[in-house]
XYZ file of C-alpha atoms in Angstrom:
297
model
C -19.017 -16.463 -1.028
C -18.738 -15.228 -4.645
C -15.573 -14.301 -6.522
C -16.159 -10.560 -6.056
C -16.364 -10.939 -2.276
C -13.226 -13.102 -2.333
C -11.276 -10.459 -4.267
C -12.532 -7.707 -1.960
C -11.472 -9.699 1.092
C -8.017 -10.338 -0.332
C -7.635 -6.647 -1.217
C -8.609 -5.593 2.300
C -6.179 -8.048 3.905
C -3.296 -6.842 1.713
C -4.039 -3.164 2.384
C -4.451 -3.680 6.142
C -1.243 -5.705 6.395
C 0.785 -3.267 4.310
C 0.152 -0.450 6.797
C 2.850 -1.783 9.124
C 5.629 -1.606 6.530
C 4.683 1.928 5.482
C 4.438 2.979 9.133
C 7.924 1.604 9.784
C 9.282 3.821 6.992
C 7.490 6.857 8.425
C 8.625 6.488 12.048
C 12.231 6.021 10.955
C 12.213 9.549 9.527
C 9.563 11.531 11.434
C 8.118 11.808 14.963
C 5.522 9.005 15.176
C 2.665 10.697 17.026
C 2.861 13.903 15.012
C 2.953 11.951 11.755
C -0.032 9.851 12.790
C -2.027 12.867 13.980
C -1.428 14.583 10.632
C -2.350 11.408 8.755
C -5.682 11.168 10.575
C -6.386 14.852 10.053
C -5.926 14.497 6.292
C -7.718 11.133 6.049
C -10.569 12.369 8.230
C -11.162 15.519 6.197
C -11.066 13.534 2.954
C -13.502 10.937 4.323
C -15.924 13.615 5.543
C -15.779 15.333 2.138
C -16.452 12.012 0.386
C -19.311 11.284 2.779
C -20.902 14.669 2.102
C -20.561 14.061 -1.641
C -22.366 10.737 -1.091
C -25.187 12.596 0.664
C -24.325 11.349 4.151
C -24.923 13.383 7.299
C -22.998 13.912 10.530
C -26.283 13.800 12.432
C -25.594 10.407 13.980
C -27.638 8.403 16.428
C -26.484 8.431 20.086
C -25.216 4.857 19.671
C -23.270 5.844 16.567
C -21.699 8.818 18.346
C -20.638 6.599 21.267
C -19.149 4.040 18.896
C -17.417 6.760 16.853
C -15.827 8.322 19.948
C -14.742 4.987 21.442
C -13.345 3.806 18.121
C -11.559 7.090 17.478
C -9.855 6.972 20.873
C -9.158 3.244 21.246
C -8.417 2.267 17.645
C -6.876 5.382 16.159
C -5.248 7.160 19.097
C -4.284 4.230 21.345
C -3.845 1.214 19.059
C -2.160 2.985 16.162
C -0.435 5.553 18.364
C 1.190 2.856 20.483
C 2.127 0.864 17.375
C 3.704 3.861 15.668
C 5.839 4.536 18.760
C 6.715 0.843 19.095
C 7.804 0.489 15.472
C 10.724 2.779 16.119
C 12.354 -0.297 17.682
C 10.102 -3.242 16.711
C 10.081 -4.819 13.244
C 6.988 -4.231 11.132
C 6.458 -7.989 10.761
C 6.314 -8.526 14.533
C 3.949 -5.568 15.016
C 1.684 -6.991 12.310
C 1.703 -10.440 13.907
C 0.773 -9.057 17.331
C -2.003 -6.891 15.851
C -3.325 -9.884 13.908
C -4.215 -11.636 17.156
C -7.118 -9.214 17.685
C -9.833 -11.695 16.564
C -8.459 -14.192 19.086
C -8.525 -11.593 21.877
C -12.084 -10.592 20.974
C -13.220 -14.206 21.278
C -11.265 -14.707 24.512
C -12.646 -11.506 26.066
C -16.183 -12.380 25.041
C -15.836 -15.742 26.759
C -14.075 -14.470 29.903
C -16.050 -11.277 30.573
C -19.220 -11.346 28.488
C -20.154 -14.965 29.226
C -20.216 -15.910 25.541
C -20.133 -19.628 24.834
C -17.101 -20.911 22.971
C -17.581 -23.807 20.586
C -14.900 -26.514 20.717
C -13.602 -25.344 17.333
C -13.206 -21.780 18.632
C -11.467 -23.006 21.790
C -9.048 -25.026 19.687
C -8.421 -21.934 17.566
C -7.633 -19.844 20.648
C -5.169 -22.419 21.913
C -3.534 -22.647 18.478
C -3.239 -18.868 18.273
C -1.575 -18.632 21.677
C 0.813 -21.424 20.712
C 1.701 -19.560 17.512
C 2.503 -16.392 19.452
C 4.622 -18.421 21.885
C 6.579 -19.949 18.968
C 7.361 -16.542 17.473
C 8.249 -14.843 20.752
C 10.353 -17.779 21.876
C 12.343 -17.643 18.655
C 12.998 -13.917 19.005
C 13.941 -13.706 22.691
C 17.650 -13.184 23.049
C 17.903 -11.779 19.532
C 17.771 -8.100 20.418
C 13.999 -8.024 20.936
C 12.882 -4.697 22.433
C 10.517 -5.702 25.242
C 9.227 -2.154 25.731
C 8.261 -1.973 22.082
C 6.581 -5.379 22.279
C 4.667 -4.251 25.386
C 3.409 -1.183 23.501
C 2.211 -3.423 20.654
C 0.408 -5.662 23.153
C -1.276 -2.669 24.816
C -2.236 -1.457 21.368
C -3.953 -4.689 20.355
C -5.801 -4.709 23.708
C -7.084 -1.197 22.916
C -8.138 -2.435 19.464
C -9.999 -5.322 21.094
C -11.881 -2.894 23.352
C -12.776 -0.764 20.317
C -14.038 -3.797 18.397
C -16.187 -5.008 21.286
C -17.597 -1.513 21.837
C -18.808 -1.386 18.231
C -20.970 -4.490 18.430
C -24.481 -3.616 17.390
C -23.789 0.125 17.534
C -23.242 0.920 13.866
C -26.722 0.503 12.410
C -28.230 3.624 10.894
C -26.029 4.241 7.849
C -23.615 7.162 7.319
C -20.676 4.753 7.431
C -18.191 6.888 5.498
C -19.074 9.902 7.641
C -18.452 7.810 10.751
C -15.085 6.757 9.333
C -14.102 10.382 8.825
C -15.302 11.549 12.223
C -13.512 8.775 14.134
C -10.301 9.671 12.294
C -10.690 13.333 13.263
C -11.292 12.291 16.880
C -8.132 10.189 16.805
C -6.201 13.133 15.368
C -7.485 15.492 18.069
C -6.489 13.070 20.840
C -3.007 12.518 19.377
C -2.071 16.178 18.906
C -1.820 16.739 22.678
C 0.904 14.147 23.413
C 2.546 14.824 20.046
C 3.048 18.509 20.805
C 4.016 17.842 24.430
C 6.463 14.970 23.878
C 7.916 15.298 20.400
C 10.283 17.621 18.612
C 9.476 17.918 14.943
C 12.614 16.737 13.164
C 11.985 15.178 9.776
C 14.457 13.399 7.525
C 12.792 14.230 4.220
C 13.035 11.727 1.373
C 10.980 10.422 -1.516
C 10.326 7.176 0.388
C 8.955 9.110 3.388
C 6.579 11.152 1.226
C 5.449 8.035 -0.653
C 4.931 6.051 2.563
C 2.943 8.877 4.172
C 0.739 9.348 1.109
C 0.229 5.590 0.851
C -0.707 5.046 4.501
C -3.078 8.027 4.383
C -4.936 6.980 1.244
C -4.720 3.184 1.085
C -4.888 1.643 4.590
C -6.624 4.765 5.872
C -9.364 5.302 3.276
C -9.384 2.615 0.586
C -9.207 -0.329 3.012
C -12.049 1.135 5.058
C -14.219 1.605 1.977
C -13.536 -1.941 0.761
C -14.323 -3.298 4.231
C -17.699 -1.535 4.328
C -18.587 -2.929 0.899
C -17.455 -6.410 1.933
C -19.483 -6.350 5.145
C -22.543 -5.194 3.212
C -22.039 -8.094 0.799
C -21.332 -11.055 3.091
C -21.771 -9.868 6.708
C -19.291 -8.822 9.389
C -18.410 -12.261 10.745
C -17.798 -13.835 7.357
C -15.792 -10.789 6.319
C -13.674 -11.132 9.471
C -12.464 -14.553 8.330
C -10.079 -12.702 6.016
C -8.130 -11.624 9.115
C -6.468 -15.039 9.051
C -4.468 -13.798 6.045
C -3.057 -10.775 7.885
C -0.121 -12.550 9.582
C 1.023 -13.970 6.229
C 0.714 -10.705 4.340
C 2.237 -8.661 7.179
C 5.376 -10.793 7.282
C 5.654 -11.089 3.495
C 5.249 -7.360 2.804
C 7.767 -6.425 5.509
C 10.252 -8.875 4.003
C 9.822 -7.529 0.462
C 9.729 -3.798 1.223
C 11.973 -3.573 4.287
C 14.217 -6.603 3.906
C 13.156 -8.034 7.277
C 14.313 -11.592 7.900
C 11.992 -14.544 7.324
C 12.865 -16.943 10.133
C 11.633 -20.550 9.905
C 10.026 -20.400 13.361
C 8.356 -17.109 12.447
C 6.758 -18.770 9.439
C 5.630 -21.718 11.553
C 4.174 -19.411 14.194
C 2.393 -17.306 11.569
C 0.829 -20.441 10.065
C -0.383 -21.607 13.501
C -1.813 -18.164 14.354
C -3.565 -17.925 10.993
C -5.110 -21.370 11.478
C -6.286 -20.345 14.944
C -7.891 -17.117 13.674
C -9.644 -18.991 10.861
C -10.962 -21.634 13.266
C -12.317 -18.995 15.660
C -14.021 -17.018 12.899
C -15.523 -20.059 11.182
C -16.934 -21.193 14.526
C -18.755 -17.860 14.845
C -20.268 -17.721 11.361
C -23.678 -19.254 12.210
C -24.264 -16.464 14.736
C -23.427 -13.554 12.447
C -23.296 -10.257 14.231
C -24.130 -6.674 13.346
C -21.894 -4.711 10.985
C -18.826 -3.068 12.412
C -16.029 -0.848 11.146
C -12.604 -2.330 10.272
C -9.424 -2.394 12.479
C -7.052 -0.645 10.217
């Protein structure tokens, strides 16, 4: 892995992890589903415009259309929708930690349901990841932890796992930026229904809200996706996914700096154990590199 790939991977991890802090600012001042639907509408239109400027087409292959629809529903509408609702009562750091377990859940699901063989290193990584989650949750129980919010985060990361598995081998054929834009527009379309039915639009306008909304629309939404595509093209999807082990660290650190969330000793220990587990699982999969996939942010 060269220095350029390393810098790209670090940039992606920071951008992906920062989305939770900016989302926390947004849902504290605006209805979560409406805000997310609007974000995807803007991001999607921008991505489609960029794709057209790059000469890309929305004439996708059947496999690409299936992957785009599944990803738009599971990743954008379900995963992020559930997380935005949950972060009204759940700290951004905890939401980021739960979401960061996605690579572990992908490996576990592949072993349990798709009959994929787990190497001893990957099995050890799964066990370590589960232990890390147990450390963090055990430290937070009894401290005002909102179990409903945690359950929504868990359902969200399960939806993200389904989206990731559905994309395997389905993204060949190019037009990646167009696919990014279309899956965002699909997510927006799915979210507008429950947003209009369940939410009353009451917004507490502030400079921080506008900045957070612009940031989450342009940086985690578009820039992180573009960097991920370049990184995957450079080093492959499985090697690129090793950078996910940094997400728990960055998620906790950014939430602490921007939102003043507490850094508990057991949280830090749990984050370190989860990160080690994710890295072990991904390194165990490197020899069998898979087809390119879109990112989970």
